[in-house]
Tab-separated table of C-alpha atoms in Angstrom:
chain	number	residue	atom	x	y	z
A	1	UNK	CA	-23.520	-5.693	-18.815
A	2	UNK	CA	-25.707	-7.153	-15.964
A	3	UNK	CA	-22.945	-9.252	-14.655
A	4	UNK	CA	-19.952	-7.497	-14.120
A	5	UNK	CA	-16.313	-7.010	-12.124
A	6	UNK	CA	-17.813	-6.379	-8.652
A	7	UNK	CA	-20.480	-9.349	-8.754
A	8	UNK	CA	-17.643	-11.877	-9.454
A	9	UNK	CA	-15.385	-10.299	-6.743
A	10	UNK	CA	-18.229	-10.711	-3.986
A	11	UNK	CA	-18.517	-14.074	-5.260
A	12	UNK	CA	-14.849	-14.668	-4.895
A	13	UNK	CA	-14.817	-13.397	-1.514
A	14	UNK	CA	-18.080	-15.183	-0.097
A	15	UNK	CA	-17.756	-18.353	-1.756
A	16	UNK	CA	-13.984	-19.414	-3.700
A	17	UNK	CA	-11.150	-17.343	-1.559
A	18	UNK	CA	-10.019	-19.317	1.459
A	19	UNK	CA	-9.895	-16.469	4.270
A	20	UNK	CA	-7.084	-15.166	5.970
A	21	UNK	CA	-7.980	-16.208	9.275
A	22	UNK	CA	-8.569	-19.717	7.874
A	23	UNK	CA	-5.380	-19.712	6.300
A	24	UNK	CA	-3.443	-18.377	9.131
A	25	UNK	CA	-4.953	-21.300	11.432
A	26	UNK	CA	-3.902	-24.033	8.853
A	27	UNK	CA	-0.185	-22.225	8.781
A	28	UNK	CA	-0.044	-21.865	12.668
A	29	UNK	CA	-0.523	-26.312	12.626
A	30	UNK	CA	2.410	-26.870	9.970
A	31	UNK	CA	4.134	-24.511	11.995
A	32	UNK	CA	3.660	-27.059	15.066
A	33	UNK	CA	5.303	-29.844	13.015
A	34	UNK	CA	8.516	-27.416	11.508
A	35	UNK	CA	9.164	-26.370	15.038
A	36	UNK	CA	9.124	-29.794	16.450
A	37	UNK	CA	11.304	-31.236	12.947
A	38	UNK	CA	13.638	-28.505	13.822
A	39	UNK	CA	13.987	-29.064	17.839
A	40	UNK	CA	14.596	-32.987	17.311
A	41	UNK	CA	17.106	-32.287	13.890
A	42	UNK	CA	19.020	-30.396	16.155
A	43	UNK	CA	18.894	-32.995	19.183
A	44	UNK	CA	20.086	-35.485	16.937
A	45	UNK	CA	22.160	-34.435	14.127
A	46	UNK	CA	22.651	-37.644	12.464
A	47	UNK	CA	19.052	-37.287	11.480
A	48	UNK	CA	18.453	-38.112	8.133
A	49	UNK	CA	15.700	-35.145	7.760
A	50	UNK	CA	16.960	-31.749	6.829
A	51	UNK	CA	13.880	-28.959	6.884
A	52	UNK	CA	10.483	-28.799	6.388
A	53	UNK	CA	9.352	-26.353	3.945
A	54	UNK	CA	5.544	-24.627	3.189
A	55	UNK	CA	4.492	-25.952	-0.176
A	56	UNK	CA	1.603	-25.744	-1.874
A	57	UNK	CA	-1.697	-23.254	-2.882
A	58	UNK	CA	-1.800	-22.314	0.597
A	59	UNK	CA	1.645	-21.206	0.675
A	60	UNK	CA	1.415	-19.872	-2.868
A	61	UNK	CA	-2.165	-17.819	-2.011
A	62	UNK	CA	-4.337	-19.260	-4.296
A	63	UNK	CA	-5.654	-21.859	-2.667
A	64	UNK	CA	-10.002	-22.185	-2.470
A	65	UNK	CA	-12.246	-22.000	0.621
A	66	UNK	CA	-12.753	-25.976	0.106
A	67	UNK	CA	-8.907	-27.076	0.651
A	68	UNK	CA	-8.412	-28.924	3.503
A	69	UNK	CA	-4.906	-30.365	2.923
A	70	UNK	CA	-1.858	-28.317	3.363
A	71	UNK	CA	1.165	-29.175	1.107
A	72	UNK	CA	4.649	-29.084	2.479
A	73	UNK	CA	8.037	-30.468	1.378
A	74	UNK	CA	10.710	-32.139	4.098
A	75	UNK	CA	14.078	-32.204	2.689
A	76	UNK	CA	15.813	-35.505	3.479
A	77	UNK	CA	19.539	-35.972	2.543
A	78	UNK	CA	20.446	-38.065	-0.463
A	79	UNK	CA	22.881	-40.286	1.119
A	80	UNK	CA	20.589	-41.379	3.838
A	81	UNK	CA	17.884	-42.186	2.202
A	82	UNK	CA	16.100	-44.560	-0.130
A	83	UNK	CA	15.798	-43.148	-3.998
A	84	UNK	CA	13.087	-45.793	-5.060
A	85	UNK	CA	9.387	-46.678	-4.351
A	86	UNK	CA	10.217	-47.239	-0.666
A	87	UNK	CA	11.118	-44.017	-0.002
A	88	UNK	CA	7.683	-42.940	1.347
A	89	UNK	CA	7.358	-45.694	3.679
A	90	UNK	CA	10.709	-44.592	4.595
A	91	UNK	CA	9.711	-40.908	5.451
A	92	UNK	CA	6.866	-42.175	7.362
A	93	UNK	CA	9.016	-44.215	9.794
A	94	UNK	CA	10.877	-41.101	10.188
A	95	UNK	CA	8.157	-38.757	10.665
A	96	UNK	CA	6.927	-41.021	13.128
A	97	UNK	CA	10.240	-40.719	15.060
A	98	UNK	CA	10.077	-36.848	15.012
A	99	UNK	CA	6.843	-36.313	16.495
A	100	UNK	CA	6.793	-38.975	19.312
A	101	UNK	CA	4.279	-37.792	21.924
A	102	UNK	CA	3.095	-34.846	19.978
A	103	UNK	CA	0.575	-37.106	17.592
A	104	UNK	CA	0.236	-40.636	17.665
A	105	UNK	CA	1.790	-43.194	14.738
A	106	UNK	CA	-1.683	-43.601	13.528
A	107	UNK	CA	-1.990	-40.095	12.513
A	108	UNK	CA	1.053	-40.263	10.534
A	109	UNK	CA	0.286	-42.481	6.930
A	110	UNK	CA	1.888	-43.362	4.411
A	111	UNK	CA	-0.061	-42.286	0.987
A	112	UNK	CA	0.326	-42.754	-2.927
A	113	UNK	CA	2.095	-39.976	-3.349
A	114	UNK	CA	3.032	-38.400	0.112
A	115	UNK	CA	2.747	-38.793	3.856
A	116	UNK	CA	-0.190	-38.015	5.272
A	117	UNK	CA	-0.499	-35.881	8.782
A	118	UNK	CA	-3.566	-35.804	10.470
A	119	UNK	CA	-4.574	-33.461	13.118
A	120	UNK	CA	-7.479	-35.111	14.776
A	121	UNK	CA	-8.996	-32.086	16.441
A	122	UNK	CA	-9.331	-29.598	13.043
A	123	UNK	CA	-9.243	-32.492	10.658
A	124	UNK	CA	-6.883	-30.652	8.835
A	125	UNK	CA	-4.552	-33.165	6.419
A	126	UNK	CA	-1.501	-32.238	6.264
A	127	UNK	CA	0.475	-33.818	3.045
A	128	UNK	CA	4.417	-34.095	2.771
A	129	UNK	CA	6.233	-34.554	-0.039
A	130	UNK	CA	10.180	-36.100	0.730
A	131	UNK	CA	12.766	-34.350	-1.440
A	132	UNK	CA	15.938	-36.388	-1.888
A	133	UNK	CA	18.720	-32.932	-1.294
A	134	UNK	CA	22.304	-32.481	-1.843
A	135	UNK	CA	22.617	-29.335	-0.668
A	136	UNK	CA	21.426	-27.070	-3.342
A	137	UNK	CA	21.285	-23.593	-2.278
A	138	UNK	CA	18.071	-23.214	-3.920
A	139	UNK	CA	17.018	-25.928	-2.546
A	140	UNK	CA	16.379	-28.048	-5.788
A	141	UNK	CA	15.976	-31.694	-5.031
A	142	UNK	CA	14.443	-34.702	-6.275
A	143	UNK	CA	10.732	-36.028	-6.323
A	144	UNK	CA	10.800	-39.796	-6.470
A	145	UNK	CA	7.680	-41.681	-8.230
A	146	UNK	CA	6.628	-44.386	-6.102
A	147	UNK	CA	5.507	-46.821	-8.509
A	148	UNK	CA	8.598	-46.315	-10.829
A	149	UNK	CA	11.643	-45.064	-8.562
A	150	UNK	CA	12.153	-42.372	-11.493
A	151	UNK	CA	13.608	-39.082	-9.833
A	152	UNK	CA	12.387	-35.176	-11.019
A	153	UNK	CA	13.963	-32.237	-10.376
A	154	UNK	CA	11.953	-29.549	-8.368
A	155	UNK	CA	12.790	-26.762	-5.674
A	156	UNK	CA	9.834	-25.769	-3.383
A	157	UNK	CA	11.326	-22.324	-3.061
A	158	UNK	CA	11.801	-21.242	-6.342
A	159	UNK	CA	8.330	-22.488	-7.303
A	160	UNK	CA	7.273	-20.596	-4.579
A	161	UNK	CA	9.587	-17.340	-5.855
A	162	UNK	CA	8.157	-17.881	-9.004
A	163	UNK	CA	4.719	-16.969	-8.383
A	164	UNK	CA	5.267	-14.091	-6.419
A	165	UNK	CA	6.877	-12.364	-9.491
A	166	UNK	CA	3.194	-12.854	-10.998
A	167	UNK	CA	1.901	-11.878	-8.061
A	168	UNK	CA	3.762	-8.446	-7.793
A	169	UNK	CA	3.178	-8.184	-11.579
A	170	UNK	CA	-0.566	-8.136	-10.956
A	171	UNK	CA	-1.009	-7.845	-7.311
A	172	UNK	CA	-4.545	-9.444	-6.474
A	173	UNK	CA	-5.551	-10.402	-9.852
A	174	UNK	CA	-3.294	-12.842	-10.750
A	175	UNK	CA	-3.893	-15.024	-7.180
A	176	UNK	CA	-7.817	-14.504	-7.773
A	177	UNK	CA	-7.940	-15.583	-11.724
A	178	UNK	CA	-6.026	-18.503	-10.667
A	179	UNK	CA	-8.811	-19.280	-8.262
A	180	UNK	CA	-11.411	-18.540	-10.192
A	181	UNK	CA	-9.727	-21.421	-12.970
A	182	UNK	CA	-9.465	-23.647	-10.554
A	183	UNK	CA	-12.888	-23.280	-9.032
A	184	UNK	CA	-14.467	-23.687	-12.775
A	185	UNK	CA	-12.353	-27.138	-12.880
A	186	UNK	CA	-13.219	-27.886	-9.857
A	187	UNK	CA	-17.190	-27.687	-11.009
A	188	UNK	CA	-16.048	-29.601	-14.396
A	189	UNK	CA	-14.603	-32.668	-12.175
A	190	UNK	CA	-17.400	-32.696	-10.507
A	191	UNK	CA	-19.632	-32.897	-13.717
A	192	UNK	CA	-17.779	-35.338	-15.589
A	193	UNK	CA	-15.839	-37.143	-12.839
A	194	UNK	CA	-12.640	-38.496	-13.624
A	195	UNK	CA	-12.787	-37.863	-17.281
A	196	UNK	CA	-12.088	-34.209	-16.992
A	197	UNK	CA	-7.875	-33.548	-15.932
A	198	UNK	CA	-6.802	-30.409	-15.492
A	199	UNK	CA	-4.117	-30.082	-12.798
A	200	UNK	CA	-3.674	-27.100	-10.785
A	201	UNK	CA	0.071	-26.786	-11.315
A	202	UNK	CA	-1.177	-26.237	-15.341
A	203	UNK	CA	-3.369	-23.572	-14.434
A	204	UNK	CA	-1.370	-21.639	-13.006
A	205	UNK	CA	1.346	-21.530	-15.527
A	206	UNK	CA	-1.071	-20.672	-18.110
A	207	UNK	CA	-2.150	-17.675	-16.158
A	208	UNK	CA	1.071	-16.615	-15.620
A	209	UNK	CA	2.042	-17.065	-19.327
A	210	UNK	CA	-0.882	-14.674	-19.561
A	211	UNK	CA	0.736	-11.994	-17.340
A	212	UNK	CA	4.097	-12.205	-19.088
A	213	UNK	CA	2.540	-11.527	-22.200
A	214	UNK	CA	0.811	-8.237	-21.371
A	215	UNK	CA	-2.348	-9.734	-20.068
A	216	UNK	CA	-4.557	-7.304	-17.960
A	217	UNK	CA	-6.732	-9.456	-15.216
A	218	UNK	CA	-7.676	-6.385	-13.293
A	219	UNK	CA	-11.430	-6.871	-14.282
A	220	UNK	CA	-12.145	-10.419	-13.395
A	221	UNK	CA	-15.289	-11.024	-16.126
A	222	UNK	CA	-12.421	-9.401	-19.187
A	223	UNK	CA	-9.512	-11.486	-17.426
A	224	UNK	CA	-11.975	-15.014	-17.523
A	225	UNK	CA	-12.405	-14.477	-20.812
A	226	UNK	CA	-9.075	-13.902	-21.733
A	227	UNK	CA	-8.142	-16.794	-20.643
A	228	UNK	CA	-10.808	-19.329	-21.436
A	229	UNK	CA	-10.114	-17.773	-25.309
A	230	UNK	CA	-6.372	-18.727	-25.275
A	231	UNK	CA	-7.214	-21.623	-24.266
A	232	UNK	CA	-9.759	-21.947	-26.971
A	233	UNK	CA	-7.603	-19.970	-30.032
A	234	UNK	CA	-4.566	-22.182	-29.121
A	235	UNK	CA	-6.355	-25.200	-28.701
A	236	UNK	CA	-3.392	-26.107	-25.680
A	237	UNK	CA	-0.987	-26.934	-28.592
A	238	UNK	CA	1.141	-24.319	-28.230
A	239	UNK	CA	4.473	-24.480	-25.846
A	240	UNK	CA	4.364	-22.591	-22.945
A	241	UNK	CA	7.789	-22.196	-20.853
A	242	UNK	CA	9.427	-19.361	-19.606
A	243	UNK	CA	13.580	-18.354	-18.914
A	244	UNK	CA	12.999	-17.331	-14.929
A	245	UNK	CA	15.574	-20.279	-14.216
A	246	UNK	CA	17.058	-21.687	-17.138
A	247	UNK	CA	17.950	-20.674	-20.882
A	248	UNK	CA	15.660	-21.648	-23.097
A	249	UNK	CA	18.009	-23.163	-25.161
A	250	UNK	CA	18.130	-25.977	-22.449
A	251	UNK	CA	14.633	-26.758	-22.939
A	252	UNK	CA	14.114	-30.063	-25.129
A	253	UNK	CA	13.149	-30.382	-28.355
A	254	UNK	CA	8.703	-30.660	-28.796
A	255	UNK	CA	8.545	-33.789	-28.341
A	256	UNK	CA	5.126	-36.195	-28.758
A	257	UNK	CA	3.063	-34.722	-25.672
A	258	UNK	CA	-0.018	-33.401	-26.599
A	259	UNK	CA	0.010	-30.439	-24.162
A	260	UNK	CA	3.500	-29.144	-23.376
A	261	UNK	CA	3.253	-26.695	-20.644
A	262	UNK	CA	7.141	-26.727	-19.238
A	263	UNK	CA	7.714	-26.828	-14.945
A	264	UNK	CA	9.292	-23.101	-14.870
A	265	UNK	CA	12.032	-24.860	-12.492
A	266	UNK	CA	12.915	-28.334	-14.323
A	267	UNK	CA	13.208	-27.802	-18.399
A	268	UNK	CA	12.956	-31.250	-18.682
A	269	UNK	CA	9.283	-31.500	-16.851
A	270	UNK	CA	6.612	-30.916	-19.199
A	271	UNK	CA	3.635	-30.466	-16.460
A	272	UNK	CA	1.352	-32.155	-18.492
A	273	UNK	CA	3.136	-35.124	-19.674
A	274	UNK	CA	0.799	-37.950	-18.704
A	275	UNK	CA	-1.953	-36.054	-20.916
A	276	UNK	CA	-3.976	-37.409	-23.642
A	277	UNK	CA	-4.977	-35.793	-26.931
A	278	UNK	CA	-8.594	-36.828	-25.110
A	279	UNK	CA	-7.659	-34.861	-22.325
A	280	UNK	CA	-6.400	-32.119	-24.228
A	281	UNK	CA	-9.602	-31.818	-26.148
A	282	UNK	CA	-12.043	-32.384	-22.823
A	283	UNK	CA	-10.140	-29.358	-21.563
A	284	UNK	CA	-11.130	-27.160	-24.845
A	285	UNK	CA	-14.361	-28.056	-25.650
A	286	UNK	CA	-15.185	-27.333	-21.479
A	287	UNK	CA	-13.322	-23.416	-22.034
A	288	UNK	CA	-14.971	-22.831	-25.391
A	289	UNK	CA	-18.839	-23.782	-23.302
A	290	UNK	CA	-17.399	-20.807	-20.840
A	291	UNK	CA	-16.328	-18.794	-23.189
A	292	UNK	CA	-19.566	-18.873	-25.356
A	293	UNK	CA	-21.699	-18.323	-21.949
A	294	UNK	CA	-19.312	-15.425	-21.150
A	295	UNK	CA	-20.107	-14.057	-24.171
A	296	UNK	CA	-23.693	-14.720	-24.192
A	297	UNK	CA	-23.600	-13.298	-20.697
A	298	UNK	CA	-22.526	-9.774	-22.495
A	299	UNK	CA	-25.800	-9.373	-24.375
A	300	UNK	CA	-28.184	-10.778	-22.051
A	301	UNK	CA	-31.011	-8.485	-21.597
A	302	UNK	CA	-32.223	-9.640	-18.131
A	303	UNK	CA	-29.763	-10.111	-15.419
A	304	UNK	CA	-31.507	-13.389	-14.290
A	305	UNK	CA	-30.583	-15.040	-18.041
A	306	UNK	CA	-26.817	-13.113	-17.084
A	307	UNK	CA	-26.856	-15.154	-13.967
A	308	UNK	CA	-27.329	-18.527	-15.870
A	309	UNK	CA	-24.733	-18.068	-18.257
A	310	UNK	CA	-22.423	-17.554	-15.353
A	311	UNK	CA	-22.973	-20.566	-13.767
A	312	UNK	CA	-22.198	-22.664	-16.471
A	313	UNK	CA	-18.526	-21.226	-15.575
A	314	UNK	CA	-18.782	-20.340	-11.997
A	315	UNK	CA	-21.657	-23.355	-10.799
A	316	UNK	CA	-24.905	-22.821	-9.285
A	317	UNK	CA	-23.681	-21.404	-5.874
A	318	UNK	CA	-23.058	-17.631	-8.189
A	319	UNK	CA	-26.488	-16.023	-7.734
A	320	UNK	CA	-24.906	-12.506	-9.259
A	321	UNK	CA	-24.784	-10.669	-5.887
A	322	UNK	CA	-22.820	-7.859	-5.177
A	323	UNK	CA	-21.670	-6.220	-2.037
């Protein structure tokens, strides 16, 4: 083949894999904000802010060079604390409070979905998700929609536990495929804009269906092509859920969804619930294009016609070099 394993690694590592150093930088400025959350929960112990957990592809290790936003959860307790729309405007108010002359108010926003934490000197955004607890020793808690009030189950560290089973399963590989997936979406959304949804979240748990089932990802051009033909010979129609933290006989009967791809924490969270049979099929026409260039990529006798049909998965930025 003239595209093969050790080109798409050097690609991985020049142009998709956040680096260490990078990522340790990012981790040392959330680490700023837990240490000052813990100093002033423990000044004031009425305060309705429990912990402050990493969150997140960062934390999780699959995150791409391009991420500038690091995801964590702060646990707030139940009782103190609004379980409707206002709750972000809430946290906000009590971020605010926390980190009094470390940043100023106007780096702390309230968001859709989230606070938002600005450091002014990096520009690094820092995004925090409020989870309602009750004291859960795994930390499960509840994710409130702002524009509904409706509550979800979740637990930051079990999410987080859950990947690195995959990732001791296939140490490496399983982290890099994921970032290879979510590099090709991220070169589909920037194609076809807003039409093309494919969250993270899913891609992951299809890769990690993969590894449960046998899947070998330790060459990167066989393990893309395993998984853009799943997605292809399954057409997304198939459940995918796994027993890590529940029975499945708790999960719920199929229901209507087009794509059922079950949170590995919350049986009754199908990831992909606010997907479309459009969106469904926008996702499987884009994989069967990859897959077909992948496969022309196989037989091509020049490696410059190799390099084309790669970038119809990988972009223009993958010029087929290798260290």
């Amino acid at each position: 083949m003239q595209i093969e394993h050790h080109h798409l690694k050097t690609f991985a590592d020049d142009v998709i894999n956040l680096s260490r150093e990078v990522a340790n930088e990012k981790r040392k400025q959330v680490n700023t904000l837990r240490d000052r959350l813990e100093t002033h929960i423990a000044a004031n112990p009425g305060f309705a802010l429990v912990k402050m957990l990493h969150a997140g592809s960062v934390a999780k290790g699959t995150a791409l060079r391009t991420v500038n936003d690091f995801d964590v959860a702060v646990y707030v307790r139940s009782e103190d604390a609004p379980a409707d729309a206002s709750l972000i405007d809430w946290m906000t108010e009590r971020l605010r409070e926390a980190y009094e002359g470390l940043i100023g108010d106007d780096q702390v926003q309230s968001g859709t979905h989230c606070v938002t934490i600005t450091f002014k000197g990096t520009g690094t955004v820092v995004d925090v998700v409020p989870v309602l607890y009750e004291g859960d020793p795994d930390d499960r808690g509840y994710l409130v929609a702002r524009d509904t009030g409706d509550r979800l189950l979740t637990s930051v560290r079990l999410h987080l536990e859950f990947i690195r089973k995959r990732k001791a399963a296939a140490p490496t590989d399983f982290a890099q495929i994921v970032r290879f997936v979510k590099w090709w979406i991220r070169n589909q959304k920037i194609e076809h804009g807003d039409q093309f949804r494919f969250k993270s979240f899913m891609a992951e748990l299809i890769v990690a269906d993969m590894i449960d089932n046998g899947a070998v990802l330790s060459d990167y051009v066989a393990g893309l092509e395993a998984f853009f033909s799943g997605v292809v010979n399954s057409e997304l129609r198939g459940r995918i859920a796994f027993a890590d933290y529940y029975n499945v006989s708790e999960l719920p009967a199929a229901g209507a969804d087009p794509i059922e791809i079950i949170d590995p924490v919350n049986p009754e969270n199908n990831a992909a619930r606010l997907y479309t049979e459009s969106d469904r099929k926008r996702i499987v026409y884009s994989a069967e294009d990859a897959l077909d260039a992948i496969a022309e990529a196989r037989y091509a006798t020049t490696k410059a016609r190799a390099v084309d049909c790669w970038q119809v998965v990988l972009g223009e930025r993958f010029k087929g070099a290798s260290s």
